[in-house]
mmCIF file of C-alpha atoms in Angstrom:
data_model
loop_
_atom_site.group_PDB
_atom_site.id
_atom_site.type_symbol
_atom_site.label_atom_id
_atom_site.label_comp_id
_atom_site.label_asym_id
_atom_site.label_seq_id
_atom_site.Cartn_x
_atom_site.Cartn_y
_atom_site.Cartn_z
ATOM 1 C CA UNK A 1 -4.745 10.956 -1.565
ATOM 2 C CA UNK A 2 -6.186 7.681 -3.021
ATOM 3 C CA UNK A 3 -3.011 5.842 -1.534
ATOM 4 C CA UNK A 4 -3.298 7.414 1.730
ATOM 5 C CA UNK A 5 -6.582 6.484 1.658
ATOM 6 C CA UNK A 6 -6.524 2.925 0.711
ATOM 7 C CA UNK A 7 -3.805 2.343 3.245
ATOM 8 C CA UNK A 8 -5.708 3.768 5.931
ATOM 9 C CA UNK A 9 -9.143 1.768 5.371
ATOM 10 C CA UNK A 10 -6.234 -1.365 5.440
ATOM 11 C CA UNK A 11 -5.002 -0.492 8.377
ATOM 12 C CA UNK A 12 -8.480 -0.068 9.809
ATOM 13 C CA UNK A 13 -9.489 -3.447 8.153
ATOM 14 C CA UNK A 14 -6.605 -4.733 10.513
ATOM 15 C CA UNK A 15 -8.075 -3.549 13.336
ATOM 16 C CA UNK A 16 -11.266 -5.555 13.427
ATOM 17 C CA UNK A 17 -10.981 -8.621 15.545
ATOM 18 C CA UNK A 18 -11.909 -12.249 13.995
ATOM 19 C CA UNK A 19 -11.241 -10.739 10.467
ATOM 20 C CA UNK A 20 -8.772 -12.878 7.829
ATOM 21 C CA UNK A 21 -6.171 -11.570 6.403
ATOM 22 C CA UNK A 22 -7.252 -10.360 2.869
ATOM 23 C CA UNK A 23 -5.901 -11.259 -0.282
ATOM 24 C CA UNK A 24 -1.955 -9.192 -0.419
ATOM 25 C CA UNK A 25 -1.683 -8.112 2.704
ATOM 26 C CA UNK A 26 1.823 -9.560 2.735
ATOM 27 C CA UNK A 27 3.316 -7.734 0.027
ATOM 28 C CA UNK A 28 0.961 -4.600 0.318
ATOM 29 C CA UNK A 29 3.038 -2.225 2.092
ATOM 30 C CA UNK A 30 5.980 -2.911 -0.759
ATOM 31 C CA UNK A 31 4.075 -2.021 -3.772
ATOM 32 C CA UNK A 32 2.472 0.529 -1.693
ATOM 33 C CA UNK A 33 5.953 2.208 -0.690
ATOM 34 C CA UNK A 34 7.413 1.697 -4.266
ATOM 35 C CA UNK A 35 4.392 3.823 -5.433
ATOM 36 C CA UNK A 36 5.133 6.566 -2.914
ATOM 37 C CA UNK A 37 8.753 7.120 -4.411
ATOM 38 C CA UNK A 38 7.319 8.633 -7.763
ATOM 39 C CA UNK A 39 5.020 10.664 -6.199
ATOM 40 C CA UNK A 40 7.530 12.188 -3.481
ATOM 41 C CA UNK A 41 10.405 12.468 -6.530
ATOM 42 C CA UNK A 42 7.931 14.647 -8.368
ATOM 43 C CA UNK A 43 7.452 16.639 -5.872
ATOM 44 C CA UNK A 44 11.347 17.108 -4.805
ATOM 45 C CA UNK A 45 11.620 17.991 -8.431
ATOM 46 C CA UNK A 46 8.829 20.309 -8.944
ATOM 47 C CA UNK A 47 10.047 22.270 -5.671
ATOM 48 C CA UNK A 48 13.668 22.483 -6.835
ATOM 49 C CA UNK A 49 12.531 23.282 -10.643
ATOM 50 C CA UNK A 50 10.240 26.107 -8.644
ATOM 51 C CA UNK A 51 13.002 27.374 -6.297
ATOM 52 C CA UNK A 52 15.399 27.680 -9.673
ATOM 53 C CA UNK A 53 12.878 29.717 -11.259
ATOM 54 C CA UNK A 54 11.717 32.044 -8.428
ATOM 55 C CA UNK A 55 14.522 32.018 -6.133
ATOM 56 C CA UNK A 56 13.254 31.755 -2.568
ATOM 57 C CA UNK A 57 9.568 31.709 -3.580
ATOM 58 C CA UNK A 58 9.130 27.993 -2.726
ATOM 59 C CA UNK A 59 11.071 27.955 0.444
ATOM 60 C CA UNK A 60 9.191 30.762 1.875
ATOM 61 C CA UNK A 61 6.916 29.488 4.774
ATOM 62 C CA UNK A 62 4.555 32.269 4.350
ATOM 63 C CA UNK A 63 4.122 31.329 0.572
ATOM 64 C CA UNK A 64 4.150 27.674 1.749
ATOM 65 C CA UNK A 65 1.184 28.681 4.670
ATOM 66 C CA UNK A 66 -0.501 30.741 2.224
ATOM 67 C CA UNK A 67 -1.002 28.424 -0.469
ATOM 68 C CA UNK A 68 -1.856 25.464 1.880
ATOM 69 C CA UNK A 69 -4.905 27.822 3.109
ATOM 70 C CA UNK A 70 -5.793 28.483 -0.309
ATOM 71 C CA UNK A 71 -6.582 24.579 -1.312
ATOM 72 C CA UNK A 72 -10.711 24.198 -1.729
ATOM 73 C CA UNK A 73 -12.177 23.410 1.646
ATOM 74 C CA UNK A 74 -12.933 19.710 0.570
ATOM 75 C CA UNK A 75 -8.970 18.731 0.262
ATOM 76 C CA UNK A 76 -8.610 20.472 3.745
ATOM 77 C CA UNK A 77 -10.986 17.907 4.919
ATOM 78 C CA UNK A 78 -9.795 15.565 3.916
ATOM 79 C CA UNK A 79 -6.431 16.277 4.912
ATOM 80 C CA UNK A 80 -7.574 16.393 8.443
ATOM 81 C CA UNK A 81 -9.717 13.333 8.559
ATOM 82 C CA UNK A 82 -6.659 11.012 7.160
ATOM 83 C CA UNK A 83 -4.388 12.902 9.594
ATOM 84 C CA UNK A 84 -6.932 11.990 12.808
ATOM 85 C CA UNK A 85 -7.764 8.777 11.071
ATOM 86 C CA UNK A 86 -3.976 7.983 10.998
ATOM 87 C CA UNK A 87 -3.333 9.050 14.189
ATOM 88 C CA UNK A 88 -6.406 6.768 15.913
ATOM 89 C CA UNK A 89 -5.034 3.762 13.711
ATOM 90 C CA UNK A 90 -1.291 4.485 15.058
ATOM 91 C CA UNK A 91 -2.663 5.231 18.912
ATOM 92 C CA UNK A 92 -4.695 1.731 18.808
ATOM 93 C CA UNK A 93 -1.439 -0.034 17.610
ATOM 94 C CA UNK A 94 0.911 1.554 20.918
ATOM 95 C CA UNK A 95 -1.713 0.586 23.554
ATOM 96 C CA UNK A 96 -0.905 -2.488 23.849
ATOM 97 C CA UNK A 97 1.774 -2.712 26.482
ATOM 98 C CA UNK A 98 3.220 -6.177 26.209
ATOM 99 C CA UNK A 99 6.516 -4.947 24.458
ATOM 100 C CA UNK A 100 6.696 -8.102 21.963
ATOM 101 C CA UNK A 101 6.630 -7.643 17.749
ATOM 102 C CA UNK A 102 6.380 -10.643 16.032
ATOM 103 C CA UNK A 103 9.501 -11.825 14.065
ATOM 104 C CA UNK A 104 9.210 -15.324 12.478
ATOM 105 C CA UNK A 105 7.280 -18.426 12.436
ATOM 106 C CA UNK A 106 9.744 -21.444 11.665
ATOM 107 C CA UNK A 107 7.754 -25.377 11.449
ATOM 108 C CA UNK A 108 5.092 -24.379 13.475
ATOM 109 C CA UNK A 109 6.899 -22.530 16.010
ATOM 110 C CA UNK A 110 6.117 -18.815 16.266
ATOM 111 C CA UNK A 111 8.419 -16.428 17.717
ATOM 112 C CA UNK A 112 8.464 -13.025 18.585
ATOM 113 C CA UNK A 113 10.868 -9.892 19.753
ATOM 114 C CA UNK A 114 10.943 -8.663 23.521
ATOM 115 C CA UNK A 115 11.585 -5.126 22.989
ATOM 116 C CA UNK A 116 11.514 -4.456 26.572
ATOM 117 C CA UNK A 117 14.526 -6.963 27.051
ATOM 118 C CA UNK A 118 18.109 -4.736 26.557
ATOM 119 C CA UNK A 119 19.210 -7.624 24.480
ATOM 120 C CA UNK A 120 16.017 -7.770 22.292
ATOM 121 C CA UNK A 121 15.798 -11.978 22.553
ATOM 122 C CA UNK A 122 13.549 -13.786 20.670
ATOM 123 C CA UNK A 123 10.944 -15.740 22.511
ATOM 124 C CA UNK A 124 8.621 -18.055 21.761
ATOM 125 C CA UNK A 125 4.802 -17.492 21.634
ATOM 126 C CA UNK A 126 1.896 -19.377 21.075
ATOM 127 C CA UNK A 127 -0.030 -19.077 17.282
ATOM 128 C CA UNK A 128 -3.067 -16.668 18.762
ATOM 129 C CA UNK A 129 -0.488 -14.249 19.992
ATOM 130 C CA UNK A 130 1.897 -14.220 16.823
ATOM 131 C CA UNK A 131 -1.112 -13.660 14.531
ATOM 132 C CA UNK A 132 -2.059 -10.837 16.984
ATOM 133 C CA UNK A 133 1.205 -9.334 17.045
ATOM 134 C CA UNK A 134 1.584 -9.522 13.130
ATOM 135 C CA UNK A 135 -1.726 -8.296 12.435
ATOM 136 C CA UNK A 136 -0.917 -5.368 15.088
ATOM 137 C CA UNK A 137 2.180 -4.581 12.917
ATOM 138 C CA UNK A 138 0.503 -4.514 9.380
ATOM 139 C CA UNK A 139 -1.986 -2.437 11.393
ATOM 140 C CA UNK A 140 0.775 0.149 12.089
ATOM 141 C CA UNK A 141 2.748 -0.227 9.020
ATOM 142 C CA UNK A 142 -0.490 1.062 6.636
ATOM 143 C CA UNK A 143 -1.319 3.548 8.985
ATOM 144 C CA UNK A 144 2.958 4.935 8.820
ATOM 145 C CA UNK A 145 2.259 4.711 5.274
ATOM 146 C CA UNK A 146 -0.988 6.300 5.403
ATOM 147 C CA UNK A 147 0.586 9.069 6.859
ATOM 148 C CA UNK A 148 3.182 9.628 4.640
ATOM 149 C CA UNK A 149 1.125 9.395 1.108
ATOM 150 C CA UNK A 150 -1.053 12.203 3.201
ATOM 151 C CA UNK A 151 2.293 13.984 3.861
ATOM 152 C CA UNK A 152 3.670 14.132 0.318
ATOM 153 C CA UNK A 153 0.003 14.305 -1.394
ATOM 154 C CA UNK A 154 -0.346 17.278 0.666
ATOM 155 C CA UNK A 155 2.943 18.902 -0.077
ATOM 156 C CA UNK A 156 2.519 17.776 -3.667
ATOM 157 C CA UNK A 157 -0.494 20.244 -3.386
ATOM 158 C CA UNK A 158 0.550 22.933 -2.197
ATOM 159 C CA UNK A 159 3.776 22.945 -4.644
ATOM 160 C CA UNK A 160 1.337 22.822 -7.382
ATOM 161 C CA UNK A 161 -0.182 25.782 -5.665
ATOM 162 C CA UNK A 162 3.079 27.945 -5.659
ATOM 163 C CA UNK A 163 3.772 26.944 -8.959
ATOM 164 C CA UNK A 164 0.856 28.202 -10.258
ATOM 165 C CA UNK A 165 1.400 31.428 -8.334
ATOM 166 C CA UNK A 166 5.196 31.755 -9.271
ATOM 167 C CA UNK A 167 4.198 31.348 -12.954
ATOM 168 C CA UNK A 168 1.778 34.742 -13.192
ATOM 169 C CA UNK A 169 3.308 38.271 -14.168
#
């Protein structure tokens, strides 16, 4: 939950106008992804090492549903609140409408990707709207992988949960 968390309040730091980058930001989201892969393997392996032992336990929605309800009432809340928190940071970075994603800046030239074009051209824009468009893009990027530490913390939870089940007589 701390990643989810700490990419969330980065994606939210994003989101304040007039704000510098801060220190990383650049190479944030990799070391940030390279930590979710341990934490999702573990719980791939816990669920198959849990499905070998009590066949169809795991996989059982029910079991799944019941052990999610039985987490303490904090984690629940805390669930939700990166969920919606997630969810604002992602809505904020679709409502702008101009169709463009920054792509490159090349000897003071700044360029950016018409996705609204069918051939997806580059064009170039001026240095206010690049740094917008990049800062709206590390804005969605922490929030995706906000999301996704919540997903597999969450999941990593609840097999815990069914594992401590599946283990009693």
């Amino acid at each position: 939950m701390a990643l989810s968390t700490g990419a969330l309040c980065a994606s939210a730091y994003t989101a304040v106008p007039r704000l510098p980058p801060f220190a990383g930001e650049g190479f944030l989201p990799g070391v940030g992804f390279a930590l979710l892969f341990p934490l999702h393997a573990g719980t791939i392996f816990r669920s198959i090492a849990l499905e070998f032992r009590a066949r169809g336990y795991a996989s059982s929605k029910t079991n799944q549903w019941r052990a999610l309800v039985a987490l303490p009432h904090r984690v629940h809340a805390l669930l939700i609140s990166l969920g919606l928190a997630g969810g604002l940071l992602l809505s904020g970075t679709f409502s702008d409408d101009s169709g463009l994603q920054a792509t490159e800046s090349v000897r003071g030239r700044y360029y950016a990707v018409d996705t609204t074009d069918p051939q997806r051209r580059n064009i170039e824009v001026t240095r206010s709207q690049y740094k917008k468009l990049s800062k709206q893009g590390r804005r969605a990027m922490f929030a995706v992988y906000g999301l996704i530490a919540a997903g597999g913390g969450a999941l990593t939870l609840v097999y815990a949960k069914l594992d401590d089940w599946a283990g009693r007589p």
